[in-house]
Amino acid sequence: MSRILCCLLLTAAIFGTPRKSHAQTVSPSTDNLTTVSWNRDTLQFGIIEEGAILLDSFLVTNTGTLPYQITHARASCDCTVLRYPKTPIKPGQTASIRIEFDSQGKAGLTQPGIIIYDNSTPNLRSILYLNGRVMPRKIPKK
C-alpha cells in the first residue's frame, strides 16, 4: 500500500506540476517605458439631458524620451465609445483620446471610468473618469 502511495505521489510531483509558459517567465520589459501627462484625469460634463450624446476628448502628451503606445482602452460601461491613436506618439507630441458618452438610460449621477493600457511608467496604464449628472427625460403628458 505504501509503495502505491509513493508511486502516486511521485507521478503527481512529476506530471502534476504546472510548467511555466514563456509568457509566465518573461517579465514586462522596463526598457520601453515612458512618461505621459494628461490635460485632466476627470472630464466634468455638468448636467445633460438623458439621451444626449456627449462628445469630448482627453489630451495626452508624451513627456518621456521613448515613443508612447496605447495598446488597448476600455470603459467601465458600454455607454462610452473610445477612439485612440493606434500608432506610437513620439516624445514631446500630444494626441487626443476621443470620448463618446451616450446618456440614454443613465439618469442620475454618473461616473464611468476609462482605463488606457499603455507603456507608461509606473503602472502600464492610466485611469480617467467622466463625471456629471444626467437629468431624466420628461415624458410629455397626453
Short mmCIF file of N, CA and C in Angstrom, two decimals:
data_model
loop_
_atom_site.label_atom_id
_atom_site.label_comp_id
_atom_site.label_asym_id
_atom_site.label_seq_id
_atom_site.Cartn_x
_atom_site.Cartn_y
_atom_site.Cartn_z
N MET A 1 0.82 -1.19 0.00
CA MET A 1 0.00 0.00 0.00
C MET A 1 0.87 1.26 0.00
N SER A 2 1.93 1.25 0.83
CA SER A 2 2.79 2.42 0.88
C SER A 2 3.57 2.59 -0.42
N ARG A 3 3.85 1.47 -1.11
CA ARG A 3 4.55 1.55 -2.39
C ARG A 3 3.66 2.22 -3.44
N ILE A 4 2.39 1.91 -3.43
CA ILE A 4 1.44 2.51 -4.38
C ILE A 4 1.29 4.00 -4.08
N LEU A 5 1.21 4.33 -2.82
CA LEU A 5 1.09 5.73 -2.42
C LEU A 5 2.32 6.53 -2.84
N CYS A 6 3.50 5.95 -2.66
CA CYS A 6 4.74 6.63 -3.08
C CYS A 6 4.77 6.83 -4.59
N CYS A 7 4.33 5.82 -5.35
CA CYS A 7 4.30 5.93 -6.82
C CYS A 7 3.32 7.03 -7.25
N LEU A 8 2.17 7.09 -6.60
CA LEU A 8 1.18 8.12 -6.94
C LEU A 8 1.72 9.51 -6.63
N LEU A 9 2.35 9.68 -5.48
CA LEU A 9 2.90 10.99 -5.13
C LEU A 9 4.01 11.41 -6.08
N LEU A 10 4.86 10.45 -6.46
CA LEU A 10 5.94 10.74 -7.39
C LEU A 10 5.39 11.12 -8.77
N THR A 11 4.38 10.40 -9.22
CA THR A 11 3.74 10.70 -10.51
C THR A 11 3.10 12.07 -10.47
N ALA A 12 2.42 12.37 -9.39
CA ALA A 12 1.78 13.69 -9.25
C ALA A 12 2.83 14.80 -9.22
N ALA A 13 3.95 14.54 -8.57
CA ALA A 13 5.00 15.56 -8.50
C ALA A 13 5.62 15.82 -9.87
N ILE A 14 5.75 14.78 -10.68
CA ILE A 14 6.38 14.94 -12.00
C ILE A 14 5.40 15.53 -13.00
N PHE A 15 4.21 14.95 -13.10
CA PHE A 15 3.28 15.35 -14.14
C PHE A 15 2.24 16.36 -13.69
N GLY A 16 2.03 16.49 -12.41
CA GLY A 16 1.00 17.40 -11.92
C GLY A 16 1.48 18.81 -11.70
N THR A 17 2.78 19.04 -11.73
CA THR A 17 3.32 20.37 -11.52
C THR A 17 3.13 21.18 -12.79
N PRO A 18 2.42 22.30 -12.71
CA PRO A 18 2.24 23.10 -13.92
C PRO A 18 3.58 23.66 -14.38
N ARG A 19 3.81 23.57 -15.67
CA ARG A 19 5.03 24.12 -16.23
C ARG A 19 4.82 25.57 -16.60
N LYS A 20 5.82 26.36 -16.40
CA LYS A 20 5.72 27.78 -16.72
C LYS A 20 5.80 27.96 -18.22
N SER A 21 4.86 28.71 -18.74
CA SER A 21 4.92 29.02 -20.16
C SER A 21 5.90 30.16 -20.36
N HIS A 22 6.22 30.43 -21.61
CA HIS A 22 7.14 31.51 -21.93
C HIS A 22 6.59 32.85 -21.41
N ALA A 23 5.26 33.03 -21.53
CA ALA A 23 4.65 34.28 -21.09
C ALA A 23 4.77 34.47 -19.58
N GLN A 24 4.77 33.37 -18.84
CA GLN A 24 4.86 33.49 -17.39
C GLN A 24 6.29 33.78 -16.94
N THR A 25 7.27 33.35 -17.71
CA THR A 25 8.65 33.53 -17.27
C THR A 25 9.24 34.86 -17.72
N VAL A 26 8.64 35.48 -18.72
CA VAL A 26 9.17 36.75 -19.21
C VAL A 26 8.44 37.89 -18.52
N SER A 27 9.15 38.68 -17.77
CA SER A 27 8.53 39.81 -17.09
C SER A 27 8.46 40.99 -18.05
N PRO A 28 7.50 41.91 -17.84
CA PRO A 28 7.38 43.06 -18.73
C PRO A 28 8.69 43.84 -18.77
N SER A 29 9.07 44.23 -19.97
CA SER A 29 10.32 44.96 -20.13
C SER A 29 10.16 46.39 -19.65
N THR A 30 11.12 46.84 -18.88
CA THR A 30 11.10 48.23 -18.43
C THR A 30 11.96 49.10 -19.35
N ASP A 31 12.47 48.49 -20.42
CA ASP A 31 13.32 49.23 -21.35
C ASP A 31 12.53 50.17 -22.25
N ASN A 32 11.23 49.91 -22.46
CA ASN A 32 10.47 50.74 -23.38
C ASN A 32 9.40 51.59 -22.69
N LEU A 33 9.56 51.85 -21.39
CA LEU A 33 8.59 52.66 -20.66
C LEU A 33 8.86 54.14 -20.85
N THR A 34 7.80 54.91 -20.85
CA THR A 34 7.92 56.35 -20.99
C THR A 34 6.98 57.02 -19.98
N THR A 35 7.02 58.31 -19.92
CA THR A 35 6.13 59.07 -19.03
C THR A 35 5.17 59.90 -19.87
N VAL A 36 3.99 60.14 -19.31
CA VAL A 36 2.98 60.93 -20.01
C VAL A 36 2.35 61.93 -19.06
N SER A 37 1.72 62.92 -19.64
CA SER A 37 0.98 63.92 -18.87
C SER A 37 -0.39 64.09 -19.53
N TRP A 38 -1.44 64.03 -18.73
CA TRP A 38 -2.81 64.20 -19.23
C TRP A 38 -3.28 65.62 -18.96
N ASN A 39 -4.08 66.17 -19.85
CA ASN A 39 -4.60 67.52 -19.62
C ASN A 39 -5.58 67.55 -18.45
N ARG A 40 -6.17 66.40 -18.13
CA ARG A 40 -7.06 66.25 -16.96
C ARG A 40 -7.26 64.76 -16.75
N ASP A 41 -7.60 64.40 -15.53
CA ASP A 41 -7.88 62.98 -15.28
C ASP A 41 -9.38 62.73 -15.15
N THR A 42 -10.17 63.81 -15.02
CA THR A 42 -11.62 63.69 -14.94
C THR A 42 -12.26 64.72 -15.85
N LEU A 43 -13.17 64.25 -16.69
CA LEU A 43 -13.92 65.14 -17.57
C LEU A 43 -15.23 65.48 -16.86
N GLN A 44 -15.33 66.71 -16.36
CA GLN A 44 -16.53 67.17 -15.66
C GLN A 44 -17.50 67.71 -16.72
N PHE A 45 -18.60 66.99 -16.97
CA PHE A 45 -19.51 67.46 -18.02
C PHE A 45 -20.76 68.13 -17.49
N GLY A 46 -20.88 68.30 -16.18
CA GLY A 46 -22.00 69.05 -15.62
C GLY A 46 -23.31 68.29 -15.72
N ILE A 47 -24.35 68.98 -16.20
CA ILE A 47 -25.69 68.39 -16.29
C ILE A 47 -26.07 68.29 -17.76
N ILE A 48 -26.50 67.10 -18.16
CA ILE A 48 -27.01 66.92 -19.52
C ILE A 48 -28.34 66.17 -19.43
N GLU A 49 -29.15 66.27 -20.48
CA GLU A 49 -30.44 65.60 -20.51
C GLU A 49 -30.24 64.15 -20.97
N GLU A 50 -30.99 63.25 -20.37
CA GLU A 50 -30.92 61.84 -20.75
C GLU A 50 -31.19 61.68 -22.25
N GLY A 51 -30.38 60.90 -22.89
CA GLY A 51 -30.49 60.69 -24.32
C GLY A 51 -29.48 61.50 -25.12
N ALA A 52 -28.91 62.53 -24.48
CA ALA A 52 -27.91 63.35 -25.17
C ALA A 52 -26.61 62.55 -25.30
N ILE A 53 -25.88 62.82 -26.37
CA ILE A 53 -24.59 62.19 -26.58
C ILE A 53 -23.52 63.25 -26.38
N LEU A 54 -22.61 62.96 -25.47
CA LEU A 54 -21.52 63.87 -25.14
C LEU A 54 -20.30 63.48 -25.97
N LEU A 55 -19.75 64.44 -26.69
CA LEU A 55 -18.51 64.25 -27.45
C LEU A 55 -17.44 65.14 -26.84
N ASP A 56 -16.33 64.56 -26.43
CA ASP A 56 -15.24 65.34 -25.85
C ASP A 56 -13.96 64.54 -26.01
N SER A 57 -12.90 65.01 -25.40
CA SER A 57 -11.64 64.28 -25.52
C SER A 57 -10.72 64.58 -24.35
N PHE A 58 -9.78 63.68 -24.16
CA PHE A 58 -8.66 63.86 -23.24
C PHE A 58 -7.43 64.04 -24.10
N LEU A 59 -6.51 64.87 -23.65
CA LEU A 59 -5.25 65.05 -24.37
C LEU A 59 -4.12 64.44 -23.54
N VAL A 60 -3.26 63.69 -24.22
CA VAL A 60 -2.12 63.08 -23.56
C VAL A 60 -0.86 63.55 -24.27
N THR A 61 0.14 63.94 -23.48
CA THR A 61 1.44 64.38 -24.02
C THR A 61 2.51 63.41 -23.56
N ASN A 62 3.31 62.97 -24.51
CA ASN A 62 4.43 62.09 -24.19
C ASN A 62 5.55 62.96 -23.63
N THR A 63 5.79 62.86 -22.33
CA THR A 63 6.83 63.67 -21.67
C THR A 63 8.13 62.88 -21.50
N GLY A 64 8.14 61.65 -22.00
CA GLY A 64 9.33 60.81 -21.85
C GLY A 64 10.26 60.93 -23.05
N THR A 65 11.20 60.00 -23.13
CA THR A 65 12.19 60.02 -24.21
C THR A 65 11.97 58.90 -25.22
N LEU A 66 10.98 58.04 -24.96
CA LEU A 66 10.67 56.94 -25.87
C LEU A 66 9.25 57.09 -26.39
N PRO A 67 8.90 56.45 -27.51
CA PRO A 67 7.53 56.54 -28.03
C PRO A 67 6.51 56.00 -27.04
N TYR A 68 5.35 56.65 -27.00
CA TYR A 68 4.24 56.24 -26.14
C TYR A 68 3.25 55.46 -26.99
N GLN A 69 2.85 54.28 -26.51
CA GLN A 69 1.95 53.42 -27.28
C GLN A 69 0.77 52.99 -26.43
N ILE A 70 -0.43 53.29 -26.90
CA ILE A 70 -1.64 52.79 -26.25
C ILE A 70 -1.92 51.43 -26.87
N THR A 71 -1.97 50.40 -26.04
CA THR A 71 -2.19 49.05 -26.55
C THR A 71 -3.66 48.66 -26.55
N HIS A 72 -4.42 49.25 -25.63
CA HIS A 72 -5.84 48.90 -25.51
C HIS A 72 -6.50 49.94 -24.62
N ALA A 73 -7.77 50.18 -24.83
CA ALA A 73 -8.53 51.09 -23.97
C ALA A 73 -9.92 50.50 -23.78
N ARG A 74 -10.44 50.66 -22.56
CA ARG A 74 -11.80 50.18 -22.32
C ARG A 74 -12.49 51.08 -21.30
N ALA A 75 -13.80 51.10 -21.38
CA ALA A 75 -14.62 51.89 -20.47
C ALA A 75 -15.37 50.95 -19.54
N SER A 76 -15.78 51.46 -18.39
CA SER A 76 -16.47 50.63 -17.40
C SER A 76 -17.91 50.32 -17.79
N CYS A 77 -18.42 50.98 -18.82
CA CYS A 77 -19.78 50.66 -19.29
C CYS A 77 -19.82 50.75 -20.81
N ASP A 78 -20.82 50.10 -21.39
CA ASP A 78 -20.93 50.13 -22.85
C ASP A 78 -21.52 51.45 -23.35
N CYS A 79 -21.75 52.39 -22.46
CA CYS A 79 -22.28 53.70 -22.82
C CYS A 79 -21.19 54.63 -23.36
N THR A 80 -19.93 54.20 -23.28
CA THR A 80 -18.81 55.05 -23.68
C THR A 80 -18.01 54.38 -24.79
N VAL A 81 -17.83 55.11 -25.88
CA VAL A 81 -17.03 54.63 -27.01
C VAL A 81 -15.74 55.44 -27.02
N LEU A 82 -14.62 54.76 -27.20
CA LEU A 82 -13.31 55.40 -27.17
C LEU A 82 -12.63 55.28 -28.53
N ARG A 83 -11.97 56.36 -28.93
CA ARG A 83 -11.14 56.35 -30.13
C ARG A 83 -9.78 56.89 -29.72
N TYR A 84 -8.74 56.11 -29.98
CA TYR A 84 -7.40 56.49 -29.56
C TYR A 84 -6.42 56.19 -30.69
N PRO A 85 -5.28 56.85 -30.70
CA PRO A 85 -4.30 56.62 -31.76
C PRO A 85 -3.72 55.20 -31.68
N LYS A 86 -3.62 54.57 -32.83
CA LYS A 86 -3.06 53.21 -32.89
C LYS A 86 -1.56 53.23 -33.15
N THR A 87 -1.04 54.37 -33.57
CA THR A 87 0.39 54.49 -33.83
C THR A 87 1.07 55.14 -32.63
N PRO A 88 2.37 54.88 -32.44
CA PRO A 88 3.09 55.48 -31.30
C PRO A 88 3.11 57.01 -31.36
N ILE A 89 3.10 57.60 -30.19
CA ILE A 89 3.18 59.06 -30.06
C ILE A 89 4.62 59.38 -29.69
N LYS A 90 5.27 60.18 -30.51
CA LYS A 90 6.68 60.49 -30.31
C LYS A 90 6.88 61.39 -29.09
N PRO A 91 8.07 61.36 -28.50
CA PRO A 91 8.36 62.25 -27.36
C PRO A 91 8.06 63.71 -27.71
N GLY A 92 7.37 64.38 -26.80
CA GLY A 92 7.02 65.78 -26.99
C GLY A 92 5.71 66.00 -27.73
N GLN A 93 5.18 64.97 -28.37
CA GLN A 93 3.93 65.12 -29.11
C GLN A 93 2.72 64.90 -28.21
N THR A 94 1.59 65.48 -28.65
CA THR A 94 0.32 65.36 -27.94
C THR A 94 -0.68 64.67 -28.85
N ALA A 95 -1.52 63.83 -28.27
CA ALA A 95 -2.56 63.14 -29.02
C ALA A 95 -3.88 63.24 -28.28
N SER A 96 -4.96 62.96 -29.00
CA SER A 96 -6.30 63.07 -28.44
C SER A 96 -6.93 61.69 -28.30
N ILE A 97 -7.58 61.46 -27.17
CA ILE A 97 -8.37 60.26 -26.96
C ILE A 97 -9.82 60.74 -26.96
N ARG A 98 -10.56 60.39 -28.01
CA ARG A 98 -11.93 60.87 -28.19
C ARG A 98 -12.90 60.02 -27.38
N ILE A 99 -13.84 60.71 -26.75
CA ILE A 99 -14.84 60.08 -25.90
C ILE A 99 -16.22 60.37 -26.48
N GLU A 100 -17.04 59.33 -26.59
CA GLU A 100 -18.44 59.49 -26.98
C GLU A 100 -19.28 58.80 -25.91
N PHE A 101 -19.97 59.60 -25.10
CA PHE A 101 -20.76 59.09 -23.98
C PHE A 101 -22.24 59.21 -24.33
N ASP A 102 -22.96 58.09 -24.34
CA ASP A 102 -24.39 58.06 -24.61
C ASP A 102 -25.12 58.00 -23.27
N SER A 103 -25.87 59.04 -22.94
CA SER A 103 -26.52 59.14 -21.64
C SER A 103 -27.86 58.42 -21.55
N GLN A 104 -28.29 57.77 -22.62
CA GLN A 104 -29.58 57.06 -22.60
C GLN A 104 -29.58 55.99 -21.49
N GLY A 105 -30.56 56.06 -20.59
CA GLY A 105 -30.68 55.09 -19.51
C GLY A 105 -29.70 55.31 -18.36
N LYS A 106 -29.06 56.45 -18.31
CA LYS A 106 -28.05 56.73 -17.28
C LYS A 106 -28.47 57.88 -16.36
N ALA A 107 -29.77 58.03 -16.08
CA ALA A 107 -30.26 59.13 -15.26
C ALA A 107 -29.63 59.11 -13.87
N GLY A 108 -29.30 60.30 -13.37
CA GLY A 108 -28.68 60.44 -12.06
C GLY A 108 -27.20 60.75 -12.17
N LEU A 109 -26.50 60.65 -11.04
CA LEU A 109 -25.06 60.87 -11.06
C LEU A 109 -24.40 59.73 -11.83
N THR A 110 -23.45 60.06 -12.65
CA THR A 110 -22.75 59.03 -13.41
C THR A 110 -21.25 59.31 -13.39
N GLN A 111 -20.47 58.26 -13.23
CA GLN A 111 -19.01 58.40 -13.16
C GLN A 111 -18.33 57.21 -13.84
N PRO A 112 -18.53 57.04 -15.15
CA PRO A 112 -17.85 55.92 -15.81
C PRO A 112 -16.34 56.11 -15.80
N GLY A 113 -15.65 55.00 -15.67
CA GLY A 113 -14.19 55.01 -15.69
C GLY A 113 -13.66 54.54 -17.03
N ILE A 114 -12.46 54.97 -17.36
CA ILE A 114 -11.80 54.60 -18.60
C ILE A 114 -10.39 54.15 -18.24
N ILE A 115 -10.00 52.98 -18.72
CA ILE A 115 -8.65 52.50 -18.48
C ILE A 115 -7.91 52.49 -19.81
N ILE A 116 -6.78 53.18 -19.84
CA ILE A 116 -5.91 53.24 -21.01
C ILE A 116 -4.70 52.36 -20.70
N TYR A 117 -4.58 51.23 -21.39
CA TYR A 117 -3.43 50.34 -21.21
C TYR A 117 -2.33 50.81 -22.15
N ASP A 118 -1.13 51.02 -21.59
CA ASP A 118 -0.07 51.64 -22.37
C ASP A 118 1.30 51.26 -21.84
N ASN A 119 2.30 51.94 -22.31
CA ASN A 119 3.68 51.68 -21.85
C ASN A 119 4.19 52.83 -20.97
N SER A 120 3.28 53.39 -20.17
CA SER A 120 3.69 54.48 -19.28
C SER A 120 4.11 53.93 -17.93
N THR A 121 5.04 54.60 -17.33
CA THR A 121 5.51 54.22 -16.01
C THR A 121 4.75 55.06 -14.99
N PRO A 122 4.38 54.58 -13.84
CA PRO A 122 4.84 53.35 -13.22
C PRO A 122 3.90 52.17 -13.38
N ASN A 123 2.66 52.34 -13.91
CA ASN A 123 1.66 51.28 -13.82
C ASN A 123 1.25 50.61 -15.12
N LEU A 124 1.80 51.00 -16.25
CA LEU A 124 1.42 50.46 -17.55
C LEU A 124 -0.05 50.70 -17.87
N ARG A 125 -0.62 51.73 -17.28
CA ARG A 125 -2.00 52.12 -17.58
C ARG A 125 -2.28 53.50 -16.98
N SER A 126 -3.29 54.13 -17.53
CA SER A 126 -3.78 55.40 -16.99
C SER A 126 -5.28 55.24 -16.78
N ILE A 127 -5.80 55.82 -15.71
CA ILE A 127 -7.22 55.72 -15.42
C ILE A 127 -7.82 57.12 -15.46
N LEU A 128 -8.87 57.26 -16.26
CA LEU A 128 -9.55 58.53 -16.46
C LEU A 128 -11.02 58.35 -16.08
N TYR A 129 -11.71 59.46 -15.85
CA TYR A 129 -13.11 59.38 -15.44
C TYR A 129 -13.95 60.43 -16.16
N LEU A 130 -15.24 60.11 -16.32
CA LEU A 130 -16.25 61.08 -16.70
C LEU A 130 -17.07 61.32 -15.44
N ASN A 131 -17.54 62.54 -15.25
CA ASN A 131 -18.30 62.84 -14.04
C ASN A 131 -19.36 63.87 -14.36
N GLY A 132 -20.60 63.57 -14.02
CA GLY A 132 -21.67 64.52 -14.25
C GLY A 132 -23.02 63.96 -13.83
N ARG A 133 -24.05 64.72 -14.14
CA ARG A 133 -25.41 64.32 -13.79
C ARG A 133 -26.24 64.28 -15.06
N VAL A 134 -27.00 63.20 -15.19
CA VAL A 134 -27.91 63.04 -16.32
C VAL A 134 -29.32 63.24 -15.80
N MET A 135 -29.97 64.27 -16.30
CA MET A 135 -31.36 64.57 -15.90
C MET A 135 -32.31 63.68 -16.69
N PRO A 136 -33.26 63.02 -15.98
CA PRO A 136 -34.19 62.15 -16.69
C PRO A 136 -35.02 62.95 -17.68
N ARG A 137 -35.28 62.33 -18.83
CA ARG A 137 -36.09 62.98 -19.86
C ARG A 137 -37.53 63.04 -19.37
N LYS A 138 -38.14 64.20 -19.53
CA LYS A 138 -39.53 64.37 -19.10
C LYS A 138 -40.46 63.83 -20.21
N ILE A 139 -41.37 63.00 -19.78
CA ILE A 139 -42.33 62.43 -20.72
C ILE A 139 -43.53 63.38 -20.81
N PRO A 140 -43.84 63.83 -22.02
CA PRO A 140 -44.97 64.78 -22.15
C PRO A 140 -46.30 64.12 -21.76
N LYS A 141 -47.17 64.90 -21.10
CA LYS A 141 -48.48 64.41 -20.71
C LYS A 141 -49.38 64.43 -21.92
N LYS A 142 -50.25 63.42 -22.00
CA LYS A 142 -51.17 63.35 -23.15
C LYS A 142 -52.49 63.95 -22.82
#
